[in-house]
Short mmCIF file of C-alpha atoms and ligand atoms in Angstrom, two decimals:
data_model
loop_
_atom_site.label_atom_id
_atom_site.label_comp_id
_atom_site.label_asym_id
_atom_site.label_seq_id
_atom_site.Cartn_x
_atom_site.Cartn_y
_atom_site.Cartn_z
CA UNK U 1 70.98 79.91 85.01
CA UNK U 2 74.28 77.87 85.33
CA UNK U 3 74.97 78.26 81.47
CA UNK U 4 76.34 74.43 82.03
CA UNK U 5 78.57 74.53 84.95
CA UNK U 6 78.09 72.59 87.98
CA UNK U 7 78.12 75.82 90.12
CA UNK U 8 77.18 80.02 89.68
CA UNK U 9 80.41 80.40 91.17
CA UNK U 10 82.36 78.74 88.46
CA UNK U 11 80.56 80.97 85.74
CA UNK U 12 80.94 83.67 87.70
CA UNK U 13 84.21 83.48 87.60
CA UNK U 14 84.47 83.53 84.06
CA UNK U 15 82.50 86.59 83.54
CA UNK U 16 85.13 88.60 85.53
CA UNK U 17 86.13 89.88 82.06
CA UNK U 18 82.36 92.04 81.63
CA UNK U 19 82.12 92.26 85.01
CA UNK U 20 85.04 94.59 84.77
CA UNK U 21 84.65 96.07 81.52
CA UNK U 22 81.27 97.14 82.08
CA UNK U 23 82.02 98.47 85.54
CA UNK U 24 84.88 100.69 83.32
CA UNK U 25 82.72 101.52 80.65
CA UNK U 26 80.09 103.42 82.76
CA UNK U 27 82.19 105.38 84.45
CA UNK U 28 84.71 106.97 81.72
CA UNK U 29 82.40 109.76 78.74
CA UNK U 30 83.48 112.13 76.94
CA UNK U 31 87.58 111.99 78.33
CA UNK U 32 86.17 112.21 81.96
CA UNK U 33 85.59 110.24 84.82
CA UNK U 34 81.73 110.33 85.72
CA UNK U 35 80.43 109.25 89.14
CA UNK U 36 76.67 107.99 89.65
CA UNK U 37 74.30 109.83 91.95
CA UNK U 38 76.06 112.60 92.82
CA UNK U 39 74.63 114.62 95.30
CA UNK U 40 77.45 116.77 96.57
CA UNK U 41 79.14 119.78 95.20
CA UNK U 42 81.94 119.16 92.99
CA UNK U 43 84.36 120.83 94.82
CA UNK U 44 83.37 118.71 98.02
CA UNK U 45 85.76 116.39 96.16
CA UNK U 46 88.66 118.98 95.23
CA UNK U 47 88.83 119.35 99.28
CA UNK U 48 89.19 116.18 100.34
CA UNK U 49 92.21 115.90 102.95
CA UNK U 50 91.75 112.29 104.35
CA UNK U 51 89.88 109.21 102.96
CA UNK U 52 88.91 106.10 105.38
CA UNK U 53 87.72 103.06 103.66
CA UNK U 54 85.47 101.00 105.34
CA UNK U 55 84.08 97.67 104.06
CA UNK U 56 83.85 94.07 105.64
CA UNK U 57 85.73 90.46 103.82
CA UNK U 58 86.11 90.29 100.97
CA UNK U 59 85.49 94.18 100.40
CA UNK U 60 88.07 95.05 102.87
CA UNK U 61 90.57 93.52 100.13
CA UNK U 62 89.54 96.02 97.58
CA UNK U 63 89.57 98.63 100.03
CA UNK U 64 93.34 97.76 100.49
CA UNK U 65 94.34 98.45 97.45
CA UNK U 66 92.24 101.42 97.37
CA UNK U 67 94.78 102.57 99.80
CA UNK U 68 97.73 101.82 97.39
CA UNK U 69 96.45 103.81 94.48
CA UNK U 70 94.53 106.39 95.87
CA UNK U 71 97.69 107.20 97.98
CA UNK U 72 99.77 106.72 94.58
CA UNK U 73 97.75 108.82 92.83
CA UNK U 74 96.59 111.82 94.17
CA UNK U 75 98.72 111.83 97.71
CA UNK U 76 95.85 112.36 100.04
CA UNK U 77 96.32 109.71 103.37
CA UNK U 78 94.19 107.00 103.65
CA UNK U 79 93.17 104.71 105.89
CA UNK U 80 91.13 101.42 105.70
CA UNK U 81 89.63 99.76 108.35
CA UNK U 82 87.43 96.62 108.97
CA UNK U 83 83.25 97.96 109.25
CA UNK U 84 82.90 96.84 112.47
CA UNK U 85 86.06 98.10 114.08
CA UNK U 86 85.56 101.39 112.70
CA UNK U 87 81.53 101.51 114.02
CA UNK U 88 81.95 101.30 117.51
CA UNK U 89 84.90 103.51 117.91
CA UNK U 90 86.03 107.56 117.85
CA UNK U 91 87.66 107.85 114.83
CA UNK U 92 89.18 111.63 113.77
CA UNK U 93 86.95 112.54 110.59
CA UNK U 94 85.44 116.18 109.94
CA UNK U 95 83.51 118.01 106.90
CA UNK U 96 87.18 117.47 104.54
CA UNK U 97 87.44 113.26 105.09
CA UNK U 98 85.70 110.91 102.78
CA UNK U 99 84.48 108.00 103.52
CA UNK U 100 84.51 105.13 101.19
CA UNK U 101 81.97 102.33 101.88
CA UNK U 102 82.75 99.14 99.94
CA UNK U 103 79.52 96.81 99.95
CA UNK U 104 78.22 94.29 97.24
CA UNK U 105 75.12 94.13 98.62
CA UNK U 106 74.90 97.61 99.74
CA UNK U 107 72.87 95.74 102.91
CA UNK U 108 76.21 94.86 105.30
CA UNK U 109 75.01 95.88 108.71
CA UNK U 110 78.30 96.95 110.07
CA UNK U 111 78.95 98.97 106.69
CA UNK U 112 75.78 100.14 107.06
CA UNK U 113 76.10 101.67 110.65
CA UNK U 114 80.04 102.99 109.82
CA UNK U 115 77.90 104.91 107.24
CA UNK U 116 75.58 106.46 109.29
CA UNK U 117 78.83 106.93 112.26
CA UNK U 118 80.38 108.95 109.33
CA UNK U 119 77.59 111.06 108.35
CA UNK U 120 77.18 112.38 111.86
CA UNK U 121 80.40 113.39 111.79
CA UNK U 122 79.62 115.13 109.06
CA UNK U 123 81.92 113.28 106.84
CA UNK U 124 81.52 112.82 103.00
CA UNK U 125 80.51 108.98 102.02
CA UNK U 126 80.65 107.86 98.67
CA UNK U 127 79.42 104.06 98.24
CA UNK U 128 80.68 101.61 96.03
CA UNK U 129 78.06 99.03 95.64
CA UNK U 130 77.07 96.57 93.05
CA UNK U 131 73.33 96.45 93.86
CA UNK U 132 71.19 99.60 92.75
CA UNK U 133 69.51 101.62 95.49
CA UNK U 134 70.40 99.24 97.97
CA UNK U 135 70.76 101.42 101.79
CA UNK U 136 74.12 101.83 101.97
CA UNK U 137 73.76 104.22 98.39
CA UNK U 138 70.72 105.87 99.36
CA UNK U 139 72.77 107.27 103.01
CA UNK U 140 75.42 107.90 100.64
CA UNK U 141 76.35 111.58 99.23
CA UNK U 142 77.65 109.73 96.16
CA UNK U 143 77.68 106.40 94.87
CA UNK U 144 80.22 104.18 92.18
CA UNK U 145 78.24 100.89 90.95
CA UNK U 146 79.94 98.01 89.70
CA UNK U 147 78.15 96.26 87.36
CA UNK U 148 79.30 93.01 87.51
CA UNK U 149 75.52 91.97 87.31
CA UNK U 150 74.57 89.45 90.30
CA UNK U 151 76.05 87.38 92.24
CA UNK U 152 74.52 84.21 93.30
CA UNK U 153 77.63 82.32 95.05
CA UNK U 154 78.18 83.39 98.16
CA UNK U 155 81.85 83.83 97.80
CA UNK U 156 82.62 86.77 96.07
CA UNK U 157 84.41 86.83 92.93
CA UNK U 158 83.67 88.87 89.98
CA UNK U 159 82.12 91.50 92.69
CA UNK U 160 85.78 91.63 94.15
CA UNK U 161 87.16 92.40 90.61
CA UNK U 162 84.47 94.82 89.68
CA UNK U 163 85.26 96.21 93.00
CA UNK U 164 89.12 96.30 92.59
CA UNK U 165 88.13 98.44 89.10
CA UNK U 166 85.89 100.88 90.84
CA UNK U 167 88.48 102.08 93.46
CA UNK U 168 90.70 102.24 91.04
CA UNK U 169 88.38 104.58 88.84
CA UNK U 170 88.07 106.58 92.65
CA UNK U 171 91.46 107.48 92.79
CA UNK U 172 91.84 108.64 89.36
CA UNK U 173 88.58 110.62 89.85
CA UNK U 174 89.50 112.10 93.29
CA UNK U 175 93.20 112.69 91.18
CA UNK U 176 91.16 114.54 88.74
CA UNK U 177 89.15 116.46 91.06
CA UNK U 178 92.40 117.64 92.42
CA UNK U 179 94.58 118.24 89.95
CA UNK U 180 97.36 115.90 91.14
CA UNK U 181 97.55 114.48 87.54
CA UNK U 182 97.29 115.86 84.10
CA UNK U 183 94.02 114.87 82.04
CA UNK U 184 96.18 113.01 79.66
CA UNK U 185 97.91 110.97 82.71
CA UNK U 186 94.60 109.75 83.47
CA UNK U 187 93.25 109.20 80.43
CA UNK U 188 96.42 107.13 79.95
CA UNK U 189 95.53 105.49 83.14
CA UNK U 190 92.16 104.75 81.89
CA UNK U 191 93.20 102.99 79.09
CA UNK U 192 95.47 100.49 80.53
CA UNK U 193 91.97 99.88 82.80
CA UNK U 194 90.16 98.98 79.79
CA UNK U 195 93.02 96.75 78.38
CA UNK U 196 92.19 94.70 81.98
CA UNK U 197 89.56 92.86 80.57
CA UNK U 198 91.15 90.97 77.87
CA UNK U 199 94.26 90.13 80.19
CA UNK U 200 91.79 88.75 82.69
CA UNK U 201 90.19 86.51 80.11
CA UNK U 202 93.98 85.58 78.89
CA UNK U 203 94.59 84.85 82.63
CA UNK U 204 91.56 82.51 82.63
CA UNK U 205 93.47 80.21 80.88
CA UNK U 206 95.67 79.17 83.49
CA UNK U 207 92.56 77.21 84.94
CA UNK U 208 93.44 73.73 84.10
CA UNK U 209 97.33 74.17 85.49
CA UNK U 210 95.75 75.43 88.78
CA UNK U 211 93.77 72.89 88.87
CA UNK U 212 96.57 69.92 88.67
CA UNK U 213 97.73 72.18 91.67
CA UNK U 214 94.64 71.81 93.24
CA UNK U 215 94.50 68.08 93.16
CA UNK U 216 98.25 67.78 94.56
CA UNK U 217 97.69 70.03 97.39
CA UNK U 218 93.94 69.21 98.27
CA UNK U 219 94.52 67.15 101.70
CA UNK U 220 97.27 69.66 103.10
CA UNK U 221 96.42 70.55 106.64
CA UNK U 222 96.37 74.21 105.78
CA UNK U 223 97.63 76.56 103.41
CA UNK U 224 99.66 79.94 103.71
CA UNK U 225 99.78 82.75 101.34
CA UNK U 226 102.76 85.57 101.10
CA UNK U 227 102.52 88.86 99.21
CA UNK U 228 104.09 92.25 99.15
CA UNK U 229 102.48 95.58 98.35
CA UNK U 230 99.42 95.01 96.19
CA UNK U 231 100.02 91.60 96.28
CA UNK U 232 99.26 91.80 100.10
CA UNK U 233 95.71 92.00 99.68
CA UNK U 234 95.59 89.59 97.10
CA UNK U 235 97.15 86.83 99.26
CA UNK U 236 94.56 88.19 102.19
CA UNK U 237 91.72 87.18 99.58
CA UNK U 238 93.23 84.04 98.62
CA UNK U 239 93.38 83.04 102.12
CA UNK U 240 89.74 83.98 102.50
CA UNK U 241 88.41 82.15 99.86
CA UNK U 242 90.07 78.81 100.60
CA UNK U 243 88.64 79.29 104.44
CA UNK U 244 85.18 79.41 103.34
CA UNK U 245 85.24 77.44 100.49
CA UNK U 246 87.28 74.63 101.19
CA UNK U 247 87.17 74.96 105.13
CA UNK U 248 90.78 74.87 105.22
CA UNK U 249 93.15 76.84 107.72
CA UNK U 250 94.84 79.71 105.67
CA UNK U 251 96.10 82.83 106.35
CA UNK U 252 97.58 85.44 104.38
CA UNK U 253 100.76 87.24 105.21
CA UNK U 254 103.00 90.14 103.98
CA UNK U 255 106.13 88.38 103.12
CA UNK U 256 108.03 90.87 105.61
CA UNK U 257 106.66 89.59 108.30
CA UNK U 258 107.86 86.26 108.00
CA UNK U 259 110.78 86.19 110.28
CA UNK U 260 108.66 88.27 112.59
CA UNK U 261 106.12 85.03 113.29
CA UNK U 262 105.05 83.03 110.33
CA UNK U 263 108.17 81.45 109.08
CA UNK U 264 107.66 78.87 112.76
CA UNK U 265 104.50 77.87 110.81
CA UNK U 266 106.54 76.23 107.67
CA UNK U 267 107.32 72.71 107.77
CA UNK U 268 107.99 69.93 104.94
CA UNK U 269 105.32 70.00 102.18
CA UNK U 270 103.22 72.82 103.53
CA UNK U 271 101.79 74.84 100.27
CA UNK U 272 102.82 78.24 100.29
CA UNK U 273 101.04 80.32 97.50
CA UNK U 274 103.53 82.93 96.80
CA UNK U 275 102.01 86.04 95.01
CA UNK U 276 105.60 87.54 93.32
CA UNK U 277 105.77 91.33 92.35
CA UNK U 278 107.02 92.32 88.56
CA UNK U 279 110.44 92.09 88.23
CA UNK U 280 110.41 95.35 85.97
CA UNK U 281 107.73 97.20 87.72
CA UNK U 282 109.27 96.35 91.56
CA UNK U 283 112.80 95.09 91.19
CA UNK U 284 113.33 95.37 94.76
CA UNK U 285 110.19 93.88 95.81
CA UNK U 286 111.20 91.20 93.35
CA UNK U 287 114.43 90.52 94.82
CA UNK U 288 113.24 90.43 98.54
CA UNK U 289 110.32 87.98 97.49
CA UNK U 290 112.72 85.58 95.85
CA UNK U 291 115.07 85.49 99.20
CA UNK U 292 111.91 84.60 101.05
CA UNK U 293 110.79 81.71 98.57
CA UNK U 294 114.28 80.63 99.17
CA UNK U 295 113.71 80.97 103.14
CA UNK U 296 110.59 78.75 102.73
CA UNK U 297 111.71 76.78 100.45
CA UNK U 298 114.80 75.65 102.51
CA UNK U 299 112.49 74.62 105.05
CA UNK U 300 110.55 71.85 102.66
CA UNK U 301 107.53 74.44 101.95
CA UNK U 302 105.70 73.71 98.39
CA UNK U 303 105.58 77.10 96.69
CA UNK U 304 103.25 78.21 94.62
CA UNK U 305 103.93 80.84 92.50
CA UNK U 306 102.00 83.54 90.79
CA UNK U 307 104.48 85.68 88.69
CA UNK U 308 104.75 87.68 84.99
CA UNK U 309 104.83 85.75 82.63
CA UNK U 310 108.93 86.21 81.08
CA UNK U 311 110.01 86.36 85.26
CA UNK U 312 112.83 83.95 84.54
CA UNK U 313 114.35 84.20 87.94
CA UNK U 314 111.68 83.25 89.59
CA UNK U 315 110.91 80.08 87.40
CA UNK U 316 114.16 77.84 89.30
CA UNK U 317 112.74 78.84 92.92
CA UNK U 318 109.16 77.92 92.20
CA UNK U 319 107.26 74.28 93.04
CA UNK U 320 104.81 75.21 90.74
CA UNK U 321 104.94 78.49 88.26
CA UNK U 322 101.76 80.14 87.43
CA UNK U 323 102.43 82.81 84.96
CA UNK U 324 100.11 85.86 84.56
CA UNK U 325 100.24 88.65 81.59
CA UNK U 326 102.46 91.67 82.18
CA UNK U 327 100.35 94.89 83.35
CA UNK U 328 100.60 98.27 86.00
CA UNK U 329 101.29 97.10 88.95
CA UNK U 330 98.62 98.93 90.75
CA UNK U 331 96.46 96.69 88.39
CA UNK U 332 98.04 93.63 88.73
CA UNK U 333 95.66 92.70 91.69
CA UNK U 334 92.47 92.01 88.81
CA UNK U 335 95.29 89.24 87.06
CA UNK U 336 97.04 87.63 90.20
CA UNK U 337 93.58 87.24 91.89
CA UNK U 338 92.10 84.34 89.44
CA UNK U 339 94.35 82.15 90.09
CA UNK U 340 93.59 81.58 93.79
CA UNK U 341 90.11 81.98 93.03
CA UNK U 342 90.09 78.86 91.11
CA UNK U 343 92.69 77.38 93.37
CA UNK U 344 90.16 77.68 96.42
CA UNK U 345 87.28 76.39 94.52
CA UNK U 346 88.80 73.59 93.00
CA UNK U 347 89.97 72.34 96.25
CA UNK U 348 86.69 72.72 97.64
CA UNK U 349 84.85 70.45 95.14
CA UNK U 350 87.41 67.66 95.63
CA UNK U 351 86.69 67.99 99.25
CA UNK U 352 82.96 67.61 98.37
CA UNK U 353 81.57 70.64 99.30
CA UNK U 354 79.12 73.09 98.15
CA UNK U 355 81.08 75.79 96.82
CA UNK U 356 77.82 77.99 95.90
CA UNK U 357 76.68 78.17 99.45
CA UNK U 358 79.60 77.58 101.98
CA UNK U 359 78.28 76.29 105.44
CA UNK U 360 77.78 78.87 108.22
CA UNK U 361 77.76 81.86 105.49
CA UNK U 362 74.95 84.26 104.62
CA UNK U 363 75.31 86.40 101.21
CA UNK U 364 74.20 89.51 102.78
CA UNK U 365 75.52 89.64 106.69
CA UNK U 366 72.63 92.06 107.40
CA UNK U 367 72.57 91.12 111.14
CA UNK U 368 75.65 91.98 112.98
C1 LIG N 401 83.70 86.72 100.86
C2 LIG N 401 82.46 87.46 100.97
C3 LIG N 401 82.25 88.31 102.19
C4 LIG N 401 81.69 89.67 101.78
C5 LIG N 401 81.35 90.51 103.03
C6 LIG N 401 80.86 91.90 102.66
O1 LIG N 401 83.74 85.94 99.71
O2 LIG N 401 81.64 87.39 100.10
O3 LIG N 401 83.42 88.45 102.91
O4 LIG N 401 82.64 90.33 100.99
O5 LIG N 401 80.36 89.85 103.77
O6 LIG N 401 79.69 91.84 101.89
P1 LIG N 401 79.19 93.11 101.10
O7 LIG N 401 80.20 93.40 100.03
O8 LIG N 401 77.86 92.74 100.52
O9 LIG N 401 79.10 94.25 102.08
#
């Protein structure tokens, strides 16, 4: 049921609020952190010494920032790497490594098989999946739904968010199960998590300002998006969903790199979507971003720019402002995300396309 818009995906995207919120409220009783279908030993956890995360897309993104605050929070190395990389190589896992297998559907072949290439290395897997007893949870030792109920468009969007929130609940549960923070750190944590969903429906708002973008930018060759630190994956996920949805050339690029490659690419007019760290939260970050938008924007590049809201120097640099509420940084990925989701599929429909069921894509890639 469409609920009266023209596409699932567009309704979808406004129930990233409860997809969120209920993906936080299952997961946090009693002042602790609950997993579902555990069927490991507590202390499997306490002994964890090395995480990979393994996921395809979309997924990949959240397992990205999985990196950032699992790292953050509890200091144990991780490493993320694309399904179906990871399958068909020798990677170094034993008994202490868990692996964490991002998968809407819980049916992605290539997750699927890095599953099974972890368990006979006797690895730990924990599943995050938004679709109950799906394979990838029932080869798991312990699973993490989202509940961001389902998804019918084929790009993912309130499955990203609900997925951003669960490996965010991960790392303060592994952070728990080890003692690297003090219960009232996390439980501190955990409440600026369940302030996310109201910011996400204040950031919802920016909708009909991105879409005036959209309808400047929507016959630019291609479109390039620059982030730093969480905003990385972010601007990887951006470019994603403008490729499939609007069949447009983007790519997504840590701002660092720029003078390593990228910064050939920029030319008069190109749109830039620039995805700008909190001044207060990352003043350095923040300063290094605004030399680059002035780098690009020397060069004739149209920037785009997703900031916190109050980020005055940022305002004179940007093309086009896009201001988001103030929050964590480690959780500012759930608020600088919607933007470029609507951004992508509001360029797609004045293209003409279908932006519930992109050409050439499946929902669930259960064939390699
Ligand atoms: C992008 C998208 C895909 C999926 C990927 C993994 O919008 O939807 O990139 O994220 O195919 O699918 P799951 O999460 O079902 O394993």
């Amino acid at each position: 049921e469409k609920s009266g818009y023209d596409y699932f995906m567009l309704k979808e995207i406004q129930e990233q609020p409860s997809a969120v919120a209920d993906t936080l409220r299952s997961h946090f009783q009693n002042g602790r952190i609950t997993l579902d279908e555990q069927r490991l030993d507590p202390s499997t956890l306490r002994e964890v010494d090395k995480v990979f995360v393994v996921a395809c897309g979309t997924a990949y993104h959240a397992g990205l920032l999985a990196k950032q605050a699992i790292e953050h929070w509890t200091r144990i190395p991780v490493e993320v790497e694309m399904a179906s990389e990871f399958r068909y190589r020798d990677p170094v896992l034993d008994r202490q490594t868990l692996v964490v297998a991002i998968s809407q559907s819980g049916e992605t072949a290539d997750t699927l098989e890095a599953v099974r290439h972890a368990k006979d290395q006797k690895a730990t897997v924990l599943a995050i999946c938004n679709t109950n007893g799906a394979q990838i949870p029932r080869e798991s030792d312990a699973v993490l739904y989202t509940h961001a109920g389902p998804e019918i468009g084929v790009a993912s969007t309130k499955c990203f968010t609900a997925q951003v929130a669960a490996v965010l609940i991960l790392g303060l549960a592994l952070a728990e199960a080890r003692g690297t923070k003090y219960p009232d750190e996390i439980a501190a944590e955990y409440a600026a998590l369940q302030a996310m969903p109201d910011l996400i429906a204040t950031t919802l708002q920016v909708g009909e300002q991105v879409r005036a973008v959209a309808r400047e930018i929507a016959s630019a060759k291609a479109i390039l998006f620059l982030g730093r630190h969480v905003g990385y994956p972010v601007a990887l996920e951006g470019a994603l969903k403008l490729k499939e949805l609007a069949y447009m050339h983007a790519e997504g690029f840590p701002a660092g790199e720029l003078k390593h490659g990228p910064i050939a690419l920029i030319e008069q007019d190109l749109p830039v979507v620039v995805v700008m760290p909190s001044p207060t939260g990352r003043p350095l970050l923040h300063q290094k971003m605004l030399s680059n938008i002035a780098e690009i924007s020397a060069r004739g590049a149209r920037t785009i720019v997703i900031a916190e809201e109050g980020d005055e120097l940022v305002a004179k640099h940007a093309a086009h402002l896009i201001e988001i509420p103030r929050t964590r940084t480690l959780l500012s990925p759930l608020l600088t995300t919607i933007p470029l989701q609507i951004l992508a599929a509001e360029i797609a429909q004045l293209r003409g396309n279908d932006i519930d069921k992109p050409r050439n894509l499946a929902k669930s890639v259960t064939v390699e």
